[in-house]
Coordinates of C-alpha atoms and ligand atoms in Angstrom, one line a residue:
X98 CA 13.5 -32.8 -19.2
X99 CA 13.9 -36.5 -18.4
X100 CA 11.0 -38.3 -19.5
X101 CA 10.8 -40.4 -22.6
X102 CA 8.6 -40.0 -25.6
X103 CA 9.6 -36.4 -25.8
X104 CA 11.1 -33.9 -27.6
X105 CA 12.4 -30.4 -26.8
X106 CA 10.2 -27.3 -27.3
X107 CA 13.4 -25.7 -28.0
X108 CA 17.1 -26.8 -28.9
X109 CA 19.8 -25.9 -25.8
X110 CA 21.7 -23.1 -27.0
X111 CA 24.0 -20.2 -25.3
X112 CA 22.2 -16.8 -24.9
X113 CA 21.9 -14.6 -27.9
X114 CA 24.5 -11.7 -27.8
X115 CA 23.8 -10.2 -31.3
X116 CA 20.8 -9.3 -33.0
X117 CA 20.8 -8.3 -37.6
X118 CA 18.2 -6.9 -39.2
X119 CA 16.8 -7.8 -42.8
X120 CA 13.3 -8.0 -44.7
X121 CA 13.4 -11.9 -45.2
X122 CA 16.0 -14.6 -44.4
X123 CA 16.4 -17.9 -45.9
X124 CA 17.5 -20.7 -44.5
X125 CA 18.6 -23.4 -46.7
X126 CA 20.5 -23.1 -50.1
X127 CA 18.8 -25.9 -52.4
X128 CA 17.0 -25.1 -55.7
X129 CA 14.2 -23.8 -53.7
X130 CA 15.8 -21.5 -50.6
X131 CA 18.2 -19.9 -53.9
X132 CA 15.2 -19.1 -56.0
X133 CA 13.3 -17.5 -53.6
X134 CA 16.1 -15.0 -52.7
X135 CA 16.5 -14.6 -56.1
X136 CA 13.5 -13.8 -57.0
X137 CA 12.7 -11.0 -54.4
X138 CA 16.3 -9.7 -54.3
X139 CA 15.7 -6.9 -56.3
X140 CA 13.5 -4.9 -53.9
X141 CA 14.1 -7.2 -50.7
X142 CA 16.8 -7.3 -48.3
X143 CA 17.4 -10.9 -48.7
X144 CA 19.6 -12.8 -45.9
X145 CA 20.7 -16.6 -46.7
X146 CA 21.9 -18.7 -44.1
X147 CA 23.2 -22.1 -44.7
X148 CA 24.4 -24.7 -42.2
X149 CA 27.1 -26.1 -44.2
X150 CA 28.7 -24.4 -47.7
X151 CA 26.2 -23.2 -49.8
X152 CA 26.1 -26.7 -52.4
X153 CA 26.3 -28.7 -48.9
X154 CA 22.2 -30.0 -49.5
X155 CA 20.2 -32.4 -51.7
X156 CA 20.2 -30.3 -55.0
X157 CA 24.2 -30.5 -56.1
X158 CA 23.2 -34.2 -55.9
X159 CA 20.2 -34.9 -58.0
X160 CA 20.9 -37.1 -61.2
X161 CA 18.2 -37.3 -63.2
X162 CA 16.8 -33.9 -63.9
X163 CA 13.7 -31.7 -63.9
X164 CA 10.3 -32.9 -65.4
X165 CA 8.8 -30.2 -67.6
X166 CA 6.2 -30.9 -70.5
X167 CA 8.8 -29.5 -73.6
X168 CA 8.1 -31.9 -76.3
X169 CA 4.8 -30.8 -78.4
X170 CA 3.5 -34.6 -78.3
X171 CA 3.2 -34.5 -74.7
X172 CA 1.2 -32.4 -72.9
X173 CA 0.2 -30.6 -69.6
X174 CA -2.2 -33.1 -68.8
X175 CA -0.1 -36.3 -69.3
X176 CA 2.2 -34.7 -66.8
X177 CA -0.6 -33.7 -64.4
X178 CA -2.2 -37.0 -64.8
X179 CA 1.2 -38.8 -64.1
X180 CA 2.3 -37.4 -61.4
X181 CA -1.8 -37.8 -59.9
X182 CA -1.0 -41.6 -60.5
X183 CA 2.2 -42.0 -59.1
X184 CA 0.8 -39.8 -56.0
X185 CA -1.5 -42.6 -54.8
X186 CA -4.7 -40.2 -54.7
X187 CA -3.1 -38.0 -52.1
X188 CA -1.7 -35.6 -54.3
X189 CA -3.5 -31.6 -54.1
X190 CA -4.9 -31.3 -58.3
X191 CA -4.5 -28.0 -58.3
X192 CA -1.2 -27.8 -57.0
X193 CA -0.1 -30.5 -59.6
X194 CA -1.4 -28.7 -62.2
X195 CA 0.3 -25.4 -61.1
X196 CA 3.9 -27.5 -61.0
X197 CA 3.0 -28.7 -64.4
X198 CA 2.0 -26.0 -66.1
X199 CA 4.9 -23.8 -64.8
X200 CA 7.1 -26.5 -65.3
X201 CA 8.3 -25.4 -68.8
X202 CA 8.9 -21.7 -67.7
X203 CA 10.8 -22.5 -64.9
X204 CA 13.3 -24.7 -67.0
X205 CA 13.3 -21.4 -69.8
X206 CA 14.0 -19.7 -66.9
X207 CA 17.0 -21.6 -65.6
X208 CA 18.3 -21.3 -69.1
X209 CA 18.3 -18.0 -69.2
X210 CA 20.1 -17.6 -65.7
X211 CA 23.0 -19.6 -67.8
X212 CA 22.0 -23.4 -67.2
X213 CA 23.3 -25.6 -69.8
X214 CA 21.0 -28.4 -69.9
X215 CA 22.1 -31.4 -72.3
X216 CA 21.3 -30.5 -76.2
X217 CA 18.7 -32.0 -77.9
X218 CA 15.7 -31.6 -80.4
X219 CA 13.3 -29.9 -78.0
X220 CA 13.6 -25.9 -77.4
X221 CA 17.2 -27.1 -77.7
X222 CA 17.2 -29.4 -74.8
X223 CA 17.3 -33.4 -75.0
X224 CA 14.5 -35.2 -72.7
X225 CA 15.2 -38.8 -71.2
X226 CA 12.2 -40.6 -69.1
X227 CA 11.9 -41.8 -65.5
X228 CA 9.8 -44.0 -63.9
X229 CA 5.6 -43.4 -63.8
X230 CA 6.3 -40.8 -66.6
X231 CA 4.1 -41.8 -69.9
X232 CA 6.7 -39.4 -71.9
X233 CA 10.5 -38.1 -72.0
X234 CA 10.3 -35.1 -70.2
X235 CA 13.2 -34.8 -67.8
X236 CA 15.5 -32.1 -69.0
X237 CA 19.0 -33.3 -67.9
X238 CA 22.7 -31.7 -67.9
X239 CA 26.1 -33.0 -67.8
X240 CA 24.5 -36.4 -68.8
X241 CA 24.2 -37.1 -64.6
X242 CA 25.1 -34.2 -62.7
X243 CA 21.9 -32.1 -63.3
X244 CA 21.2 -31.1 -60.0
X245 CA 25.1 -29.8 -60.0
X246 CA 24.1 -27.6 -63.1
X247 CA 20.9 -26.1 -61.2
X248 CA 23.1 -25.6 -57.7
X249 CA 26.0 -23.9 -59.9
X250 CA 23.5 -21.2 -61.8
X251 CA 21.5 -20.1 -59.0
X252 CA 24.4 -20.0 -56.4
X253 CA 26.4 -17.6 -59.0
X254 CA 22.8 -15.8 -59.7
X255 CA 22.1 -15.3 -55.8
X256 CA 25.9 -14.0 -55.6
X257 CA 25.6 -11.6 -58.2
X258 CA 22.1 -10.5 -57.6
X259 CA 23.4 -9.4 -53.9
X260 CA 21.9 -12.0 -51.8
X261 CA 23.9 -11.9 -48.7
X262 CA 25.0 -15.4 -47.8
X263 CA 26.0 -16.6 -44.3
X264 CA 27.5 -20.5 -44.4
X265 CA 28.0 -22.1 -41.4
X266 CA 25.0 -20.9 -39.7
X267 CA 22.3 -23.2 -38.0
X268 CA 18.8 -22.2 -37.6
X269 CA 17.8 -23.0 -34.0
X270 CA 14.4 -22.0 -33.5
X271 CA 12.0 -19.6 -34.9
X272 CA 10.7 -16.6 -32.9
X273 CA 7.4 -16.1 -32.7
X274 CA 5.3 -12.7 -31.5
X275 CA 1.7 -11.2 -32.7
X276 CA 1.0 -8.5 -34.9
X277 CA -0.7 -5.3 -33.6
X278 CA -4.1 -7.1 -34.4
X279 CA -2.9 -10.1 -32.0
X280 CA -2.5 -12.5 -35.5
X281 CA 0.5 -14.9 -34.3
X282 CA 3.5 -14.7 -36.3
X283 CA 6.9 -15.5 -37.0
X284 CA 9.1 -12.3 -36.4
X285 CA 12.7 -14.0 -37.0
X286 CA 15.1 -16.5 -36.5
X287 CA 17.4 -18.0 -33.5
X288 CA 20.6 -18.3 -35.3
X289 CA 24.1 -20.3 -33.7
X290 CA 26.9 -19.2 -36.1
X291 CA 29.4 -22.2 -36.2
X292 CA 33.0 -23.1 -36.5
X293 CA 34.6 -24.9 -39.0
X294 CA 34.3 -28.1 -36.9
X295 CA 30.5 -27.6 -35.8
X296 CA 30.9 -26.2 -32.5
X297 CA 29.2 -23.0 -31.8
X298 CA 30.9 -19.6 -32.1
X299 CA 28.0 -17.2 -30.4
X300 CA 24.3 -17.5 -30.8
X301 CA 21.7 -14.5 -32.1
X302 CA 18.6 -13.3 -33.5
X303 CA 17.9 -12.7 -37.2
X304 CA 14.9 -10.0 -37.0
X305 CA 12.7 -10.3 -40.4
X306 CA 9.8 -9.7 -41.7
X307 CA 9.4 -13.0 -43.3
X308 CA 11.4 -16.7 -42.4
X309 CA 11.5 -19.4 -45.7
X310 CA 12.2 -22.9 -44.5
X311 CA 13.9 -24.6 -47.7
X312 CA 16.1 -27.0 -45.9
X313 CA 15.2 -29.9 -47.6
X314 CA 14.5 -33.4 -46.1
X315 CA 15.6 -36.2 -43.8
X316 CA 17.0 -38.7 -45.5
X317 CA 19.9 -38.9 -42.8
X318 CA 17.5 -40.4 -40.3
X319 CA 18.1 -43.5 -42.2
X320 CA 21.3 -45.5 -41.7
X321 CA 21.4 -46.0 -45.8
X322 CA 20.7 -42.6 -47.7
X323 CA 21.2 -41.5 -51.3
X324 CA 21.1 -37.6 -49.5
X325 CA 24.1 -35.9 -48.4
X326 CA 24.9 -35.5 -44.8
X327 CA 23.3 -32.3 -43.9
X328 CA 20.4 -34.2 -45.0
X329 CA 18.9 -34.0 -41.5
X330 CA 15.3 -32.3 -41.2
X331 CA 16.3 -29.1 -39.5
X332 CA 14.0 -26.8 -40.8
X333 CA 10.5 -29.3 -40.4
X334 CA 11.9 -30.2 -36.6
X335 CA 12.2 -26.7 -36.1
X336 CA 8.7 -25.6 -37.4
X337 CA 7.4 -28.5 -35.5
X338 CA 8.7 -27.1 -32.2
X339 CA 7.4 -23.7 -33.3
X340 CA 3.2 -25.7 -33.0
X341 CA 2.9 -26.0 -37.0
X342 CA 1.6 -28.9 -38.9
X343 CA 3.6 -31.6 -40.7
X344 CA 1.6 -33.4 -43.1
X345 CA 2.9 -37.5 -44.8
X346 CA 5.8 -37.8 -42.7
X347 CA 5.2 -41.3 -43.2
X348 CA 5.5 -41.4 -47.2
X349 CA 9.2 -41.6 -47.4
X350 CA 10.1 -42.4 -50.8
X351 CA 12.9 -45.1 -51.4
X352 CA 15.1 -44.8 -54.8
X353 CA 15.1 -48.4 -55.8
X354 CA 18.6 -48.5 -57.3
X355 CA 21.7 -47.2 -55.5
X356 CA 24.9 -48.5 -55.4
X357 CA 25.0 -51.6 -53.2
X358 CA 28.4 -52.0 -51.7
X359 CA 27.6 -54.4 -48.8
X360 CA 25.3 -54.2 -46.2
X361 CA 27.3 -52.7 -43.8
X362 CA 27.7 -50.1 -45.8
X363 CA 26.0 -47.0 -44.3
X364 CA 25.7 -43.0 -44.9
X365 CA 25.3 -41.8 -48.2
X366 CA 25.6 -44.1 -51.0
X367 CA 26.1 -43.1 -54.8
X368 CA 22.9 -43.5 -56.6
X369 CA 21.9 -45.0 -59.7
X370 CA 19.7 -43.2 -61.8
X371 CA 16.4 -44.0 -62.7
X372 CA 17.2 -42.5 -66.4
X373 CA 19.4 -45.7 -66.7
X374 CA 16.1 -47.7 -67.0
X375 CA 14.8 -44.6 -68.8
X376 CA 17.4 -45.3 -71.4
X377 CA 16.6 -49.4 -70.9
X378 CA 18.1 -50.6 -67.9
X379 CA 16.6 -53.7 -66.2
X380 CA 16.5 -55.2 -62.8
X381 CA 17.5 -59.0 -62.3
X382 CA 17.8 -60.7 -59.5
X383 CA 20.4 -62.8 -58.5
X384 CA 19.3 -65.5 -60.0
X385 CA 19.3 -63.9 -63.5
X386 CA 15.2 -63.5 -63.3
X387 CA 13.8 -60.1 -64.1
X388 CA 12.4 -58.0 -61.4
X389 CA 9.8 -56.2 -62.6
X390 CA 8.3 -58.5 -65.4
X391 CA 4.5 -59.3 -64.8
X392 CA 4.5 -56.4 -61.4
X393 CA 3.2 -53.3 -63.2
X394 CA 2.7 -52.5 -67.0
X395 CA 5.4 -50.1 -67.1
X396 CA 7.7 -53.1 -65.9
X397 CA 11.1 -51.2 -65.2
X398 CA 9.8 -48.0 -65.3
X399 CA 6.8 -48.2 -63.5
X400 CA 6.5 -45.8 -60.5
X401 CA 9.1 -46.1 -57.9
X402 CA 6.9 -46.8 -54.9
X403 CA 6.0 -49.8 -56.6
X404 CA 10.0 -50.5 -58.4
X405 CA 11.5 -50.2 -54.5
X406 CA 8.6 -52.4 -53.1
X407 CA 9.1 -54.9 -55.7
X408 CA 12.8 -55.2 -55.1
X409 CA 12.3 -55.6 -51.2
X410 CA 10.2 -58.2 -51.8
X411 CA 12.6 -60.0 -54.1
X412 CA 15.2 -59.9 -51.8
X413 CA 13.0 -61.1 -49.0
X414 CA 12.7 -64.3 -51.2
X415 CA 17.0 -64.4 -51.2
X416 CA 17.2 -65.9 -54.9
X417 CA 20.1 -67.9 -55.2
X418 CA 20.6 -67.1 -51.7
X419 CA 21.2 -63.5 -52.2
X420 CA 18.7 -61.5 -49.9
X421 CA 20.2 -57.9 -49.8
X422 CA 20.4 -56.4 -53.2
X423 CA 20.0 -57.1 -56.9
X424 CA 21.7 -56.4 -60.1
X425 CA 20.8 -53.4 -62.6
X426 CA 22.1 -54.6 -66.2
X427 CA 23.1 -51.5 -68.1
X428 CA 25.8 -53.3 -70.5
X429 CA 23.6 -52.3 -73.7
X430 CA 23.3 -49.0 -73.3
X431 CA 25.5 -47.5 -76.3
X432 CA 28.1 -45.1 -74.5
X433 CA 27.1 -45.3 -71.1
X434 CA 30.3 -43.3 -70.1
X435 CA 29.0 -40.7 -71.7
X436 CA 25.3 -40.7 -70.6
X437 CA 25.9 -41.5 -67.1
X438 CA 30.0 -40.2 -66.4
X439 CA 29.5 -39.8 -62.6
X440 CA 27.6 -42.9 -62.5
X441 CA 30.3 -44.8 -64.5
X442 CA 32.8 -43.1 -62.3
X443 CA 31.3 -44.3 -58.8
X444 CA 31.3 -47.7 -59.9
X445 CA 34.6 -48.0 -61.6
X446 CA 35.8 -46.4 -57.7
X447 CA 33.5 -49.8 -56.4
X448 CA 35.6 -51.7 -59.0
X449 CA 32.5 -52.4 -61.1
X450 CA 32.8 -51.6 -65.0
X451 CA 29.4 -50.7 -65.7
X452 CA 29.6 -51.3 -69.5
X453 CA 30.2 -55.1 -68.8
X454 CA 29.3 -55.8 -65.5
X455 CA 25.6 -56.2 -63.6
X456 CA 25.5 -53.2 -61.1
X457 CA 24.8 -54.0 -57.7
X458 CA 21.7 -52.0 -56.5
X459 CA 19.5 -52.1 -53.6
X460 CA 17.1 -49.0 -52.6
X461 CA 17.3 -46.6 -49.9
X462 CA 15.9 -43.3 -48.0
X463 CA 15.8 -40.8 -51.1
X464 CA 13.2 -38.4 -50.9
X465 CA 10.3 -37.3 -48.2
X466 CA 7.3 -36.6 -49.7
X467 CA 5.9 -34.8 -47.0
X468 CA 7.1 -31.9 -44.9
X469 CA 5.6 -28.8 -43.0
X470 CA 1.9 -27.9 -44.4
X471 CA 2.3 -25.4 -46.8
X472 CA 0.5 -23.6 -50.3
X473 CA 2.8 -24.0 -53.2
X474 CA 3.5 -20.2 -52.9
X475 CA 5.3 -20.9 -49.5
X476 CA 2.4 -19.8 -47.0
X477 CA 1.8 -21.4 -43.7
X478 CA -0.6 -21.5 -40.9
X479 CA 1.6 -18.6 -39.6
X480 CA 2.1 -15.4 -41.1
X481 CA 5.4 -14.3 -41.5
X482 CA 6.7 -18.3 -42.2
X483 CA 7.0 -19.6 -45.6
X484 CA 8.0 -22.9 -46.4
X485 CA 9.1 -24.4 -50.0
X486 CA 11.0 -27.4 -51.8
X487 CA 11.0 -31.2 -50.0
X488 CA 10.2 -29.4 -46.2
X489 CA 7.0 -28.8 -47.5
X490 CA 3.9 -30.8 -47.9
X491 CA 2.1 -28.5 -50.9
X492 CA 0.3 -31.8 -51.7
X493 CA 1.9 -31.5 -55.4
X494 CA 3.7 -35.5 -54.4
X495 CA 0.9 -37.5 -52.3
X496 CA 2.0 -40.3 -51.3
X497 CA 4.8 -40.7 -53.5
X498 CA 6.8 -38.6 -56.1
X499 CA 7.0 -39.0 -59.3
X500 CA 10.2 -38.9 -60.5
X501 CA 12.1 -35.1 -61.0
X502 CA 9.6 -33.4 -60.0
X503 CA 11.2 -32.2 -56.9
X504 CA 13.8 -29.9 -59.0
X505 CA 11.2 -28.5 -60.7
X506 CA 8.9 -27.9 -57.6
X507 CA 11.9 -26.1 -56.1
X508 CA 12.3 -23.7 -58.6
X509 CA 8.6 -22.7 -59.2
X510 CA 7.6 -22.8 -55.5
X511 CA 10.8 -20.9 -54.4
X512 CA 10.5 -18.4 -57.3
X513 CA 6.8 -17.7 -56.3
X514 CA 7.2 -16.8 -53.1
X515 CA 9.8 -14.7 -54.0
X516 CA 7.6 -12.7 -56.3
X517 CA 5.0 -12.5 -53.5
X518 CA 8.0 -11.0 -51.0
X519 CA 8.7 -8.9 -53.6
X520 CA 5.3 -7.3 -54.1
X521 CA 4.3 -7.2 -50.7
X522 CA 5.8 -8.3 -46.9
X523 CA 3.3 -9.7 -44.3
X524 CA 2.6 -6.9 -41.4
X525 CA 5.1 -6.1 -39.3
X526 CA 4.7 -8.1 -35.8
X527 CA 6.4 -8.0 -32.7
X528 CA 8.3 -10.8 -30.7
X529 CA 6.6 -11.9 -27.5
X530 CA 8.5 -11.8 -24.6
X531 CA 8.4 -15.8 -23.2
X532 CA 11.3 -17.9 -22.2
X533 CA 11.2 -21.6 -23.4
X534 CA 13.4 -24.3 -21.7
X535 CA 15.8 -26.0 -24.0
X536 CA 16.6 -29.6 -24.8
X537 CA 19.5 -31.5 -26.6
X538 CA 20.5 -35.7 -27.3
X539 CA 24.3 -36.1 -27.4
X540 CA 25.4 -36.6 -31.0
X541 CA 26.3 -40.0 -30.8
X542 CA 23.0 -41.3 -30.6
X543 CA 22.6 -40.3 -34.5
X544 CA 23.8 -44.7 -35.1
X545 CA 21.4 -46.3 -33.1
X546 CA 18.6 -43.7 -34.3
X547 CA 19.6 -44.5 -38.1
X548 CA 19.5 -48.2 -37.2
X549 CA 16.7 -48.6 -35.8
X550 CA 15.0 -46.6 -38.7
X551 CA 16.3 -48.4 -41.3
X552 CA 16.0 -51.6 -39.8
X553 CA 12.2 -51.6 -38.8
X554 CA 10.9 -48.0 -40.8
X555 CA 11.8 -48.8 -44.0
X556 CA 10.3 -49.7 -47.6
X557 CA 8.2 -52.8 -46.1
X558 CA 6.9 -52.0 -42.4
X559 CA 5.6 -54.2 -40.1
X560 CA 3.3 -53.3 -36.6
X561 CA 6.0 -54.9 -34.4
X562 CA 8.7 -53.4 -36.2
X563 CA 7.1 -50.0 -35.6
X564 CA 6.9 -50.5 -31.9
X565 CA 10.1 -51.7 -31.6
X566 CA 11.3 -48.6 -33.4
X567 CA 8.6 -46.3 -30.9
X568 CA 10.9 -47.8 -28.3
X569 CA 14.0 -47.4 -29.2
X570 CA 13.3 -43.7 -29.9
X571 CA 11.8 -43.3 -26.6
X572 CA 14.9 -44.7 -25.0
X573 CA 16.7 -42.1 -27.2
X574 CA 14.5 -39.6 -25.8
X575 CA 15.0 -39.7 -22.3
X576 CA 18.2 -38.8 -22.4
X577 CA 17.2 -35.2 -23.7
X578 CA 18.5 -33.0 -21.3
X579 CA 19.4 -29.1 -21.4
X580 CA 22.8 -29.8 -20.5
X581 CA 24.8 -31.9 -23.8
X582 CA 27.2 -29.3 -25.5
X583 CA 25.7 -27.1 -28.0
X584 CA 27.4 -28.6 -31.5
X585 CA 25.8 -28.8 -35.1
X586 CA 26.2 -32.7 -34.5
X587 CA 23.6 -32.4 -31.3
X588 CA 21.3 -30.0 -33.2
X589 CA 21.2 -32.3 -35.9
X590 CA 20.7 -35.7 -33.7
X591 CA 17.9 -33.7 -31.9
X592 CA 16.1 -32.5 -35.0
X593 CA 16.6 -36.2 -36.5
X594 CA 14.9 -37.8 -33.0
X595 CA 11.9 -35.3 -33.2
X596 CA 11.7 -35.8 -37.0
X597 CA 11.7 -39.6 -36.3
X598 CA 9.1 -39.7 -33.7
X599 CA 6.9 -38.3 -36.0
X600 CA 7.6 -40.7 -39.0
X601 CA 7.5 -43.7 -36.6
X602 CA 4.0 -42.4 -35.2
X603 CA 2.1 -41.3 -38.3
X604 CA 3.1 -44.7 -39.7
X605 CA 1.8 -46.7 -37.1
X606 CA -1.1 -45.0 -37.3
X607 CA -1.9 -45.4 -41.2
X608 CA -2.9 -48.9 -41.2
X609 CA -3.1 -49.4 -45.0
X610 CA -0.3 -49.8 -47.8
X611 CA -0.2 -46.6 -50.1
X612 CA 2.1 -45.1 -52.3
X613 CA 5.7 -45.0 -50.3
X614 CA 4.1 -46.1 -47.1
X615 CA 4.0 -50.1 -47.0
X616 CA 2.7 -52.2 -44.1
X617 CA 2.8 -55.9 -44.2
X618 CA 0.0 -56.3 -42.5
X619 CA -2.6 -54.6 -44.9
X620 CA -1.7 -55.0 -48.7
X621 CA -3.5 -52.3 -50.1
X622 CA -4.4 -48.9 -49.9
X623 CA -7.9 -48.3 -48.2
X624 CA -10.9 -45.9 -49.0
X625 CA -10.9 -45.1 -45.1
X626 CA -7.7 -43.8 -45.5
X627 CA -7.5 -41.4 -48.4
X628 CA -6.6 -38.5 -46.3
X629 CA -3.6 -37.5 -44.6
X630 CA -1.8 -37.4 -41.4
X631 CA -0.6 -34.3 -39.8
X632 CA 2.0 -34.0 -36.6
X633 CA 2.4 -31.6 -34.6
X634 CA 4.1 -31.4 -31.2
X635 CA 1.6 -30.9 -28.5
X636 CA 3.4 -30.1 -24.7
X637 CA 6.4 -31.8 -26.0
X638 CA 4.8 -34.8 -27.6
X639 CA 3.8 -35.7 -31.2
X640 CA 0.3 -35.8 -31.5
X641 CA -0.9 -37.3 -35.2
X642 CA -4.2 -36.6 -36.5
Ligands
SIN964 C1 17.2 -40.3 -60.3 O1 18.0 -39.7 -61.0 O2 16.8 -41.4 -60.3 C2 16.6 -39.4 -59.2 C3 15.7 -38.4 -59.8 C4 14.7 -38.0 -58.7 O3 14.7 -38.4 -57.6 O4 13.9 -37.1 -59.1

């Protein structure tokens, strides 16, 4: 394959020499992929596989917490209604009000797995508030390290409930066959088992009845990230190489505040949460001015679409000369050290003392809203596939999250559709017997790929900046060939490309400004557009509709 403007219907890999057997297989080990096998364990077979170690994703990171409706002067509604306003009218109702209403269970639920969420007045839990939310409802633990706390009691759970756990093992592809009936269906999983420095050991088939995608997002395609590095797309790549749908590629969501330590400065950067404006945080510029004053009623706390866009803008106008971050003022917040200890701890390590100093902030790639089409119990346009957690698109964040949600999301989505595998697997089906030609990009091209995404796809877009983008990646794309060495590295840079591609070409095709998706060129969102875009790879190109 040597044209540009392509990607691979396959990733290279060696022949398979092995083949396992199991009812469903998991790939991905976030809040989501860990309570679906959880959930079905007791009756399922349940295989895990995980690229990296099993806290390697997204989850372990998380700082602020879960949103659930715990406090009796909130209610279901001002949680559904929030997170419909902070979606940008994209967001599916009913699958908002399933996350909401479930919400409260899930977090009951956590606790009794072993969680120890911080202690406080409601059902024994404290609640801080994050942007767009009209109420403290964000159940935290370890003042900061709440997606630690979540990782820690479901990866003990899944281990003593029997889940069997692989690490180090990359899902390549998915197989698809047809079911006696001629449905299509997924029937298992291309699987390279890896060494401890990402080259491949031997390649084989996982046969299942059912495949769940949880492998998170994609933050990694962008040069500045708040996610981890195994951040990188895998499973939506994959599914888009297997014909299904993506949906919002475009609506990557950019945390306003992490830790700005030069703008060289590239990978995965320590964030700053958004509960430090929940617990009265402000933005200034450099100039001492505040940020948000007279941009949205909720002024620091208004949704962070908005919060992120405001900052870029501010910095576009370089006060006091200053054009690539500002300052988060945190000095009054009684014992911040306490609150926020990893927070305190990654500055003190940047040689800022949060409890006297202005923080350096500046935003970057956090969270994709969208992901592979999908119900909020897991079910696809295929049977046999099931996707949950930030690779799916269940419509529960439109066109922008609101704020710890995602946590939540994870655990009731994964936990559903590990009840329904637990009541009942989809019909057995059998693999179809085609050979698909394989592509890879060397690893190295991961720098100019990040680059050019964060330089010309990020929180304020412009037309030319997305061609010039379109052509970079093309230029990437032409050297796809069947022939680079199989690593995790070139898996990775090849799922990032296709996973790019897409987010370049859905957003060049949204010509309006909505929720996380922000074009220069038209200021505001339009009537025309409130729908979404879906991707899907069409004889090796991305076709957006
Ligand atoms: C944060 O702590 O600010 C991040 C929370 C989230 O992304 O949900």
């Amino acid at each position: 394959m040597s044209a540009n403007n392509r990607v691979p219907s396959q990733l290279a890999a060696p022949e398979p020499t092995w083949s396992v057997e199991t009812d469903v297989v998991v790939l991905g080990s976030g809040a989501a992929g860990l309570s679906a096998a959880l959930a079905m364990r007791p009756v399922r077979d349940v295989l895990l596989i995980t690229k990296d170690t099993l806290d390697a994703g997204s989850t372990n990171w998380a700082q602020g917490g879960l949103a659930a409706v715990l406090d009796p002067n909130d209610s279901i509604e001002n949680h559904v209604q929030d997170t419909l306003e902070a979606g940008g009218g994209l967001c599916d109702e009913q699958a908002v009000r399933t996350l909401a209403t479930e919400a409260p269970t899930a977090i009951r639920y956590l606790m009794q797995l072993g969680a120890s969420f911080d202690p406080g007045l409601h059902e024994g839990v404290a609640l801080t508030r994050e942007g767009g939310h009209s109420h403290r409802r964000i159940v935290h633990a370890g003042g900061d390290q709440s997606g630690a706390e979540v990782q820690r009691t479901l990866d003990e759970s899944v281990r003593l409930a029997g889940v069997h756990v692989v690490e180090r093992a990359f899902g390549l592809d998915l197989v698809i066959g047809h079911t006696s009936e001629g449905t299509r269906a997924v029937t298992g999983v291309k699987v390279a088992m890896l060494d401890s420095s990402g080259g491949v050991q031997s390649v084989g088939i996982v046969n299942a009845r059912a495949v769940i995608i949880a492998t998170g997002g994609y933050g990694q395609v962008y040069a500045s990230t708040s996610n981890p590095s195994a951040v990188t797309g895998d499973g939506i790549a994959l599914a888009l190489r297997a014909g299904l749908e993506a949906s919002d590629l475009e609506f990557i969501q950019f945390h306003p505040t992490v830790l700005w330590r030069g703008s060289e400065a590239t990978g995965q950067q320590a964030l700053i949460s958004e509960a430090v404006r929940g617990e009265g945080g402000i933005l200034l510029d450099a100039a001492g001015q505040r940020v948000m004053k007279g941009v949205h009623p909720q002024e620091d706390l208004a949704p962070r679409d908005i919060v992120a866009a405001a900052i870029s803008e501010r910095m576009a106008q370089a006060p006091a000369g200053v054009d690539d971050h500002v300052y988060l003022d945190a000095r009054h917040i009684e014992k911040f050290e306490e609150r926020f200890p990893s927070i305190t701890a990654s500055c003190l390590d940047a040689g800022i003392d949060p409890r006297t100093e202005l923080i350096p902030v500046a935003p970057a790639a956090h969270y994709v809203c969208g992901g592979v089409k999908a119900t909020l119990n897991g079910t696809t346009a295929f049977q046999g596939l099931y996707v949950v957690g930030e690779a799916a698109c269940t419509g529960v964040h439109g066109a922008n999250r609101l704020a710890s949600n995602s946590l939540t999301e994870g655990v009731v989505a994964g936990t559903r559709v590990g009840r329904a595998l637990s009541w009942a697997l989809p019909p057995v089906a059998t693999p179809d017997d085609t050979e698909t030609p394989g592509g890879l990009i060397d690893s190295y091209h991961r720098t100019a790929l990040r680059s050019a995404m964060s330089k010309y796809v990020g929180v304020l877009r412009t037309p030319e900046g997305l061609d010039s983008a379109s052509r970079i990646l093309n230029t990437l794309s032409s050297n796809m060939s069947a022939t680079v060495v199989p690593t995790r590295k070139a898996f990775e840079a090849t799922n990032m490309l296709t996973i790019a591609m897409a987010v370049v070409e859905a957003a060049k095709t949204r010509t309006e400004s909505r929720g996380c998706h922000r074009r220069i060129d038209f200021d505001a969102p339009s009537d025309s557009w409130n729908h979404h875009l879906s991707c899907r790879v069409v004889d090796g190109q991305i076709e957006v509709k």
